Amino acid sequence: MEIIILTACEIRLYGADTVQKISAYQLFTITFIFQLGTTIIFGFGGTAGREAWIAELISCSLGVIIILIYTTLMRMNPGLSLVEWFPAQLGRWIGTPIAFLYPLLFLYTVGRIVADIRDMVSTTILNNTPLLLITGLFVIIIAYCVYGGAQIIARLGEIFFPIVILIFSIEIILLFSSGVMHITNIEPVLEHGWGPIWNVVYPAGITQPFGETLALAMIWPLSKTPSKVMKITVLSTLLSGIMIACLDIFVISVFGGVFSRFLYPLYTLLSLISVGKFIENLQMFGVLYFLMTALLKGAIYMYAALKGVQQLTKLKSYHALMIPGCIIALLLGMTMSQNIAEHIYYHHFKILVPYVWVPLFIILPTALLLVAWFRQLKK
């Protein structure tokens, strides 16, 4: 008979819920797919033109530094999740209100992912389908995954990871076989200098998707090998950054600098694949990419939001919060923007990135790390 002994820390952290541990491989897969997220279909750094791939590699390098801050905080607060770092270091009266900002942000981000699905699916494959049906089904699937806990989400990552890699490999083979790629389109490099590149790198490049990895700090205490979390997260960050840079290179080699005009560059790229007039119109690969990565990312964000509220309010289980959380995410996804331009270019780049993500993903964690170091020095 297998006897599971819960430590005092685990009982305090997860309450009456069953403690579900995830393996190192599972953590790697969910981190990798989470970081691909919606970037895999929207593309990265379109405003940098031909240098988008350079901006991605620089963003990835700086993103590793941001992630090292997160994982260092995890090691300085062993057994605690993201929302418990702040009360532990700043005290209950200051730390708890700050910690509440993260579940609210995570829930809002689920709404943004629902809006992404609404716009992508309705404009590509299901033009005449009611938007409420599309978003409602997506939220129901997220709820089903989240209800099963972190272990179900981790297994979802295990399933999606080989599919994403397989599709990516097939895509490379077919693109080269189609003869639509021209490496000369990447030139001239740095035609407009470093200015457009740095405008992409900061703040949007290092916060999405790398700063968003902070949401996984709600799952890190569940790792079977906490000592490997830092190495696994950094490795998955480097691989996801390289993959996104490769996708940028593919798109640029086909469309040149004008790829920034496309709303869904990967989807458009796949439409050009033609091998022997037999293998054509593979846009469904792009939709499949998007649905898998968006689903896993939405499930992780929803789990992090509900789990964060549960821990801060001392509830026994987060399951009681699922219906209200899903309703809020659905309403946000249906109402936060009137069109894709408002959703992406105004709400995201003009408001969310500079005024929300930079403070919550960069400034607050860095300040918390300094406080934690100072407290350790005093001791």
GROMACS .gro file of C-alpha atoms in nm:
model
  379
    1MET     CA    1   0.000   0.000   0.000
    2GLU     CA    2   0.130   0.337  -0.097
    3ILE     CA    3   0.132   0.582   0.189
    4ILE     CA    4   0.136   0.950   0.102
    5ILE     CA    5   0.260   1.173   0.379
    6LEU     CA    6   0.177   1.540   0.344
    7THR     CA    7   0.421   1.785   0.488
    8ALA     CA    8   0.293   2.075   0.695
    9CYS     CA    9   0.390   2.311   0.415
   10GLU     CA   10   0.187   2.117   0.157
   11ILE     CA   11  -0.118   2.101   0.381
   12ARG     CA   12  -0.103   2.475   0.441
   13LEU     CA   13  -0.045   2.552   0.075
   14TYR     CA   14  -0.307   2.330  -0.083
   15GLY     CA   15  -0.562   2.287   0.192
   16ALA     CA   16  -0.802   1.998   0.148
   17ASP     CA   17  -0.712   1.948  -0.221
   18THR     CA   18  -0.519   1.639  -0.315
   19VAL     CA   19  -0.153   1.729  -0.354
   20GLN     CA   20  -0.071   1.659  -0.719
   21LYS     CA   21   0.296   1.645  -0.808
   22ILE     CA   22   0.423   1.701  -1.161
   23SER     CA   23   0.739   1.556  -1.313
   24ALA     CA   24   1.033   1.746  -1.456
   25TYR     CA   25   0.931   1.651  -1.811
   26GLN     CA   26   0.575   1.770  -1.753
   27LEU     CA   27   0.702   2.101  -1.620
   28PHE     CA   28   0.923   2.139  -1.926
   29THR     CA   29   0.637   2.073  -2.169
   30ILE     CA   30   0.387   2.310  -2.009
   31THR     CA   31   0.650   2.585  -1.981
   32PHE     CA   32   0.752   2.545  -2.344
   33ILE     CA   33   0.397   2.550  -2.480
   34PHE     CA   34   0.292   2.828  -2.240
   35GLN     CA   35   0.568   3.049  -2.375
   36LEU     CA   36   0.475   2.976  -2.734
   37GLY     CA   37   0.118   3.073  -2.648
   38THR     CA   38  -0.058   3.302  -2.892
   39THR     CA   39   0.277   3.433  -3.020
   40ILE     CA   40   0.306   3.130  -3.243
   41ILE     CA   41   0.019   3.248  -3.464
   42PHE     CA   42   0.036   3.627  -3.424
   43GLY     CA   43   0.409   3.630  -3.491
   44PHE     CA   44   0.667   3.830  -3.300
   45GLY     CA   45   0.808   4.175  -3.352
   46GLY     CA   46   0.639   4.275  -3.676
   47THR     CA   47   0.730   4.641  -3.623
   48ALA     CA   48   1.099   4.544  -3.639
   49GLY     CA   49   1.053   4.428  -3.998
   50ARG     CA   50   1.327   4.199  -4.126
   51GLU     CA   51   1.502   4.218  -3.790
   52ALA     CA   52   1.212   4.060  -3.598
   53TRP     CA   53   1.412   3.742  -3.545
   54ILE     CA   54   1.698   3.943  -3.392
   55ALA     CA   55   1.452   4.116  -3.159
   56GLU     CA   56   1.319   3.776  -3.054
   57LEU     CA   57   1.664   3.637  -2.972
   58ILE     CA   58   1.751   3.947  -2.767
   59SER     CA   59   1.413   3.931  -2.590
   60CYS     CA   60   1.474   3.565  -2.511
   61SER     CA   61   1.819   3.641  -2.365
   62LEU     CA   62   1.679   3.918  -2.144
   63GLY     CA   63   1.380   3.699  -2.065
   64VAL     CA   64   1.615   3.441  -1.915
   65ILE     CA   65   1.736   3.709  -1.672
   66ILE     CA   66   1.377   3.786  -1.572
   67ILE     CA   67   1.309   3.417  -1.520
   68LEU     CA   68   1.621   3.382  -1.307
   69ILE     CA   69   1.471   3.650  -1.080
   70TYR     CA   70   1.150   3.446  -1.051
   71THR     CA   71   1.322   3.117  -0.980
   72THR     CA   72   1.556   3.282  -0.729
   73LEU     CA   73   1.250   3.411  -0.544
   74MET     CA   74   1.112   3.058  -0.548
   75ARG     CA   75   1.430   2.925  -0.387
   76MET     CA   76   1.424   3.201  -0.125
   77ASN     CA   77   1.062   3.114  -0.042
   78PRO     CA   78   1.069   2.732  -0.044
   79GLY     CA   79   0.731   2.563  -0.063
   80LEU     CA   80   0.545   2.890  -0.125
   81SER     CA   81   0.357   2.991  -0.437
   82LEU     CA   82   0.370   3.330  -0.609
   83VAL     CA   83   0.088   3.487  -0.406
   84GLU     CA   84   0.253   3.377  -0.082
   85TRP     CA   85   0.590   3.533  -0.160
   86PHE     CA   86   0.463   3.885  -0.094
   87PRO     CA   87   0.301   3.828   0.248
   88ALA     CA   88   0.603   3.622   0.351
   89GLN     CA   89   0.849   3.902   0.269
   90LEU     CA   90   0.641   4.218   0.315
   91GLY     CA   91   0.400   4.116   0.587
   92ARG     CA   92   0.029   4.043   0.570
   93TRP     CA   93  -0.099   4.400   0.553
   94ILE     CA   94   0.127   4.510   0.267
   95GLY     CA   95   0.195   4.181   0.091
   96THR     CA   96  -0.159   4.045   0.067
   97PRO     CA   97  -0.312   4.339  -0.128
   98ILE     CA   98  -0.016   4.331  -0.369
   99ALA     CA   99  -0.048   3.954  -0.409
  100PHE     CA  100  -0.417   3.989  -0.500
  101LEU     CA  101  -0.316   4.182  -0.812
  102TYR     CA  102  -0.179   3.865  -0.971
  103PRO     CA  103  -0.494   3.647  -0.965
  104LEU     CA  104  -0.688   3.944  -1.104
  105LEU     CA  105  -0.433   3.985  -1.383
  106PHE     CA  106  -0.435   3.613  -1.458
  107LEU     CA  107  -0.813   3.604  -1.482
  108TYR     CA  108  -0.811   3.908  -1.709
  109THR     CA  109  -0.554   3.736  -1.930
  110VAL     CA  110  -0.782   3.433  -1.964
  111GLY     CA  111  -1.041   3.676  -2.096
  112ARG     CA  112  -0.787   3.807  -2.348
  113ILE     CA  113  -0.711   3.452  -2.465
  114VAL     CA  114  -1.085   3.389  -2.506
  115ALA     CA  115  -1.103   3.707  -2.717
  116ASP     CA  116  -0.808   3.581  -2.925
  117ILE     CA  117  -0.996   3.257  -2.992
  118ARG     CA  118  -1.311   3.453  -3.074
  119ASP     CA  119  -1.135   3.659  -3.338
  120MET     CA  120  -0.905   3.393  -3.482
  121VAL     CA  121  -1.159   3.113  -3.523
  122SER     CA  122  -1.442   3.337  -3.644
  123THR     CA  123  -1.227   3.501  -3.914
  124THR     CA  124  -1.058   3.186  -4.044
  125ILE     CA  125  -1.257   2.863  -4.026
  126LEU     CA  126  -1.598   2.931  -3.866
  127ASN     CA  127  -1.712   3.255  -4.024
  128ASN     CA  128  -2.085   3.210  -3.966
  129THR     CA  129  -2.071   3.045  -3.623
  130PRO     CA  130  -2.209   3.251  -3.332
  131LEU     CA  131  -1.924   3.400  -3.129
  132LEU     CA  132  -2.085   3.295  -2.801
  133LEU     CA  133  -2.080   2.932  -2.913
  134ILE     CA  134  -1.708   2.948  -3.000
  135THR     CA  135  -1.602   3.119  -2.680
  136GLY     CA  136  -1.844   2.923  -2.461
  137LEU     CA  137  -1.707   2.587  -2.578
  138PHE     CA  138  -1.352   2.706  -2.529
  139VAL     CA  139  -1.422   2.820  -2.171
  140ILE     CA  140  -1.598   2.491  -2.092
  141ILE     CA  141  -1.291   2.296  -2.208
  142ILE     CA  142  -1.066   2.518  -1.994
  143ALA     CA  143  -1.295   2.459  -1.694
  144TYR     CA  144  -1.281   2.083  -1.748
  145CYS     CA  145  -0.900   2.086  -1.754
  146VAL     CA  146  -0.869   2.315  -1.451
  147TYR     CA  147  -1.118   2.113  -1.246
  148GLY     CA  148  -0.888   1.813  -1.268
  149GLY     CA  149  -0.602   2.011  -1.116
  150ALA     CA  150  -0.241   2.072  -1.209
  151GLN     CA  151  -0.181   1.706  -1.294
  152ILE     CA  152  -0.441   1.715  -1.574
  153ILE     CA  153  -0.291   2.037  -1.710
  154ALA     CA  154   0.055   1.878  -1.699
  155ARG     CA  155  -0.068   1.572  -1.888
  156LEU     CA  156  -0.222   1.802  -2.146
  157GLY     CA  157   0.124   1.951  -2.197
  158GLU     CA  158   0.266   1.601  -2.242
  159ILE     CA  159   0.011   1.534  -2.517
  160PHE     CA  160   0.050   1.866  -2.697
  161PHE     CA  161   0.430   1.886  -2.692
  162PRO     CA  162   0.507   1.605  -2.943
  163ILE     CA  163   0.221   1.723  -3.167
  164VAL     CA  164   0.359   2.079  -3.178
  165ILE     CA  165   0.711   1.954  -3.254
  166LEU     CA  166   0.581   1.716  -3.523
  167ILE     CA  167   0.375   1.987  -3.695
  168PHE     CA  168   0.671   2.227  -3.677
  169SER     CA  169   0.899   1.967  -3.841
  170ILE     CA  170   0.648   1.889  -4.116
  171GLU     CA  171   0.601   2.260  -4.176
  172ILE     CA  172   0.977   2.312  -4.226
  173ILE     CA  173   0.999   2.022  -4.473
  174LEU     CA  174   0.698   2.140  -4.675
  175LEU     CA  175   0.813   2.503  -4.683
  176PHE     CA  176   1.151   2.406  -4.825
  177SER     CA  177   0.983   2.167  -5.070
  178SER     CA  178   0.745   2.437  -5.193
  179GLY     CA  179   1.024   2.668  -5.305
  180VAL     CA  180   0.856   2.978  -5.159
  181MET     CA  181   1.139   3.064  -4.921
  182HIS     CA  182   1.411   3.306  -5.033
  183ILE     CA  183   1.678   3.366  -4.773
  184THR     CA  184   1.778   3.689  -4.948
  185ASN     CA  185   1.455   3.844  -4.818
  186ILE     CA  186   1.620   3.861  -4.475
  187GLU     CA  187   1.872   4.111  -4.610
  188PRO     CA  188   1.970   4.383  -4.554
  189VAL     CA  189   2.019   4.317  -4.184
  190LEU     CA  190   1.989   4.621  -3.955
  191GLU     CA  191   1.869   4.833  -4.244
  192HIS     CA  192   1.710   5.083  -4.003
  193GLY     CA  193   1.956   5.039  -3.718
  194TRP     CA  194   1.890   4.910  -3.368
  195GLY     CA  195   1.604   5.148  -3.289
  196PRO     CA  196   1.314   4.935  -3.420
  197ILE     CA  197   1.464   4.627  -3.255
  198TRP     CA  198   1.487   4.781  -2.909
  199ASN     CA  199   1.134   4.918  -2.944
  200VAL     CA  200   1.018   4.558  -2.986
  201VAL     CA  201   1.241   4.414  -2.715
  202TYR     CA  202   1.127   4.650  -2.441
  203PRO     CA  203   0.877   4.635  -2.294
  204ALA     CA  204   0.664   4.396  -2.500
  205GLY     CA  205   0.936   4.152  -2.605
  206ILE     CA  206   1.062   4.056  -2.261
  207THR     CA  207   0.720   4.050  -2.095
  208GLN     CA  208   0.546   3.841  -2.360
  209PRO     CA  209   0.596   3.556  -2.339
  210PHE     CA  210   0.888   3.543  -2.096
  211GLY     CA  211   0.762   3.769  -1.819
  212GLU     CA  212   0.429   3.586  -1.831
  213THR     CA  213   0.612   3.275  -1.709
  214LEU     CA  214   0.561   3.416  -1.359
  215ALA     CA  215   0.215   3.255  -1.367
  216LEU     CA  216   0.388   2.916  -1.349
  217ALA     CA  217   0.515   3.013  -1.003
  218MET     CA  218   0.172   2.898  -0.886
  219ILE     CA  219   0.265   2.549  -1.010
  220TRP     CA  220   0.635   2.531  -0.921
  221PRO     CA  221   0.572   2.414  -0.561
  222LEU     CA  222   0.408   2.104  -0.711
  223SER     CA  223   0.727   1.995  -0.887
  224LYS     CA  224   0.865   1.658  -0.783
  225THR     CA  225   1.214   1.802  -0.825
  226PRO     CA  226   1.213   2.164  -0.696
  227SER     CA  227   1.590   2.187  -0.737
  228LYS     CA  228   1.552   2.145  -1.115
  229VAL     CA  229   1.282   2.408  -1.168
  230MET     CA  230   1.533   2.680  -1.255
  231LYS     CA  231   1.722   2.468  -1.507
  232ILE     CA  232   1.404   2.334  -1.668
  233THR     CA  233   1.246   2.679  -1.700
  234VAL     CA  234   1.559   2.837  -1.849
  235LEU     CA  235   1.599   2.549  -2.096
  236SER     CA  236   1.237   2.568  -2.212
  237THR     CA  237   1.270   2.947  -2.243
  238LEU     CA  238   1.572   2.915  -2.472
  239LEU     CA  239   1.404   2.651  -2.688
  240SER     CA  240   1.077   2.842  -2.721
  241GLY     CA  241   1.269   3.160  -2.806
  242ILE     CA  242   1.464   2.979  -3.077
  243MET     CA  243   1.145   2.827  -3.220
  244ILE     CA  244   0.968   3.166  -3.236
  245ALA     CA  245   1.279   3.319  -3.399
  246CYS     CA  246   1.280   3.039  -3.657
  247LEU     CA  247   0.914   3.102  -3.737
  248ASP     CA  248   0.996   3.471  -3.786
  249ILE     CA  249   1.279   3.378  -4.022
  250PHE     CA  250   1.048   3.153  -4.226
  251VAL     CA  251   0.786   3.426  -4.261
  252ILE     CA  252   1.044   3.693  -4.348
  253SER     CA  253   1.211   3.469  -4.605
  254VAL     CA  254   0.876   3.441  -4.783
  255PHE     CA  255   0.722   3.786  -4.738
  256GLY     CA  256   1.020   4.006  -4.654
  257GLY     CA  257   0.963   4.309  -4.435
  258VAL     CA  258   0.595   4.336  -4.530
  259PHE     CA  259   0.505   4.043  -4.305
  260SER     CA  260   0.424   4.298  -4.035
  261ARG     CA  261   0.110   4.384  -4.230
  262PHE     CA  262  -0.037   4.038  -4.173
  263LEU     CA  263  -0.252   3.984  -3.867
  264TYR     CA  264  -0.181   3.608  -3.862
  265PRO     CA  265   0.154   3.570  -4.046
  266LEU     CA  266   0.195   3.197  -3.973
  267TYR     CA  267  -0.156   3.125  -4.096
  268THR     CA  268  -0.087   3.323  -4.413
  269LEU     CA  269   0.248   3.147  -4.461
  270LEU     CA  270   0.090   2.802  -4.446
  271SER     CA  271  -0.154   2.899  -4.720
  272LEU     CA  272   0.140   2.927  -4.962
  273ILE     CA  273   0.261   2.569  -4.918
  274SER     CA  274   0.215   2.372  -5.238
  275VAL     CA  275   0.398   2.048  -5.308
  276GLY     CA  276   0.320   1.886  -5.642
  277LYS     CA  277  -0.022   2.052  -5.648
  278PHE     CA  278  -0.124   1.781  -5.406
  279ILE     CA  279  -0.025   1.906  -5.060
  280GLU     CA  280  -0.186   2.250  -5.039
  281ASN     CA  281  -0.387   2.481  -4.813
  282LEU     CA  282  -0.245   2.370  -4.479
  283GLN     CA  283  -0.384   2.662  -4.280
  284MET     CA  284  -0.544   2.412  -4.045
  285PHE     CA  285  -0.196   2.344  -3.907
  286GLY     CA  286  -0.187   2.707  -3.799
  287VAL     CA  287  -0.530   2.685  -3.638
  288LEU     CA  288  -0.429   2.364  -3.461
  289TYR     CA  289  -0.112   2.532  -3.332
  290PHE     CA  290  -0.317   2.818  -3.198
  291LEU     CA  291  -0.592   2.611  -3.035
  292MET     CA  292  -0.347   2.385  -2.852
  293THR     CA  293  -0.119   2.656  -2.720
  294ALA     CA  294  -0.408   2.890  -2.634
  295LEU     CA  295  -0.594   2.612  -2.452
  296LEU     CA  296  -0.297   2.515  -2.237
  297LYS     CA  297  -0.207   2.877  -2.166
  298GLY     CA  298  -0.566   2.960  -2.076
  299ALA     CA  299  -0.590   2.659  -1.845
  300ILE     CA  300  -0.267   2.752  -1.666
  301TYR     CA  301  -0.379   3.112  -1.620
  302MET     CA  302  -0.721   3.006  -1.493
  303TYR     CA  303  -0.567   2.756  -1.250
  304ALA     CA  304  -0.319   3.019  -1.127
  305ALA     CA  305  -0.598   3.274  -1.078
  306LEU     CA  306  -0.833   3.044  -0.887
  307LYS     CA  307  -0.556   2.884  -0.684
  308GLY     CA  308  -0.421   3.227  -0.594
  309VAL     CA  309  -0.758   3.347  -0.468
  310GLN     CA  310  -0.803   3.025  -0.273
  311GLN     CA  311  -0.468   3.059  -0.097
  312LEU     CA  312  -0.515   3.427  -0.016
  313THR     CA  313  -0.869   3.378   0.119
  314LYS     CA  314  -0.787   3.048   0.297
  315LEU     CA  315  -1.059   2.853   0.116
  316LYS     CA  316  -1.044   2.475   0.135
  317SER     CA  317  -1.068   2.430  -0.241
  318TYR     CA  318  -1.060   2.642  -0.554
  319HIS     CA  319  -1.341   2.442  -0.714
  320ALA     CA  320  -1.605   2.669  -0.563
  321LEU     CA  321  -1.450   2.957  -0.759
  322MET     CA  322  -1.460   2.787  -1.097
  323ILE     CA  323  -1.808   2.888  -1.214
  324PRO     CA  324  -1.768   3.258  -1.123
  325GLY     CA  325  -1.416   3.260  -1.271
  326CYS     CA  326  -1.529   3.105  -1.600
  327ILE     CA  327  -1.827   3.341  -1.628
  328ILE     CA  328  -1.600   3.644  -1.573
  329ALA     CA  329  -1.350   3.517  -1.832
  330LEU     CA  330  -1.629   3.457  -2.085
  331LEU     CA  331  -1.779   3.802  -2.032
  332LEU     CA  332  -1.437   3.965  -2.064
  333GLY     CA  333  -1.363   3.772  -2.381
  334MET     CA  334  -1.691   3.879  -2.539
  335THR     CA  335  -1.689   4.244  -2.436
  336MET     CA  336  -1.332   4.374  -2.386
  337SER     CA  337  -1.290   4.488  -2.748
  338GLN     CA  338  -1.500   4.560  -3.054
  339ASN     CA  339  -1.247   4.436  -3.309
  340ILE     CA  340  -0.904   4.277  -3.338
  341ALA     CA  341  -0.725   4.609  -3.396
  342GLU     CA  342  -0.858   4.752  -3.070
  343HIS     CA  343  -0.786   4.425  -2.891
  344ILE     CA  344  -0.422   4.394  -3.000
  345TYR     CA  345  -0.285   4.734  -3.087
  346TYR     CA  346  -0.464   4.951  -2.832
  347HIS     CA  347  -0.551   4.742  -2.526
  348HIS     CA  348  -0.240   4.526  -2.545
  349PHE     CA  349   0.047   4.749  -2.658
  350LYS     CA  350  -0.082   5.085  -2.536
  351ILE     CA  351  -0.225   4.989  -2.195
  352LEU     CA  352  -0.158   4.634  -2.078
  353VAL     CA  353   0.215   4.602  -2.152
  354PRO     CA  354   0.350   4.936  -2.018
  355TYR     CA  355   0.109   4.996  -1.730
  356VAL     CA  356   0.031   4.644  -1.604
  357TRP     CA  357   0.287   4.389  -1.720
  358VAL     CA  358   0.598   4.599  -1.660
  359PRO     CA  359   0.505   4.675  -1.296
  360LEU     CA  360   0.378   4.324  -1.215
  361PHE     CA  361   0.626   4.116  -1.414
  362ILE     CA  362   0.944   4.322  -1.376
  363ILE     CA  363   0.931   4.597  -1.113
  364LEU     CA  364   0.751   4.419  -0.827
  365PRO     CA  365   0.942   4.087  -0.853
  366THR     CA  366   1.274   4.274  -0.871
  367ALA     CA  367   1.183   4.484  -0.568
  368LEU     CA  368   1.069   4.173  -0.381
  369LEU     CA  369   1.399   4.002  -0.458
  370LEU     CA  370   1.590   4.298  -0.315
  371VAL     CA  371   1.376   4.289   0.000
  372ALA     CA  372   1.431   3.915   0.039
  373TRP     CA  373   1.807   3.955  -0.002
  374PHE     CA  374   1.814   4.240   0.248
  375ARG     CA  375   1.622   4.033   0.504
  376GLN     CA  376   1.859   3.742   0.459
  377LEU     CA  377   2.159   3.972   0.511
  378LYS     CA  378   2.006   4.100   0.832
  379LYS     CA  379   1.966   3.748   0.960
   0.00000   0.00000   0.00000
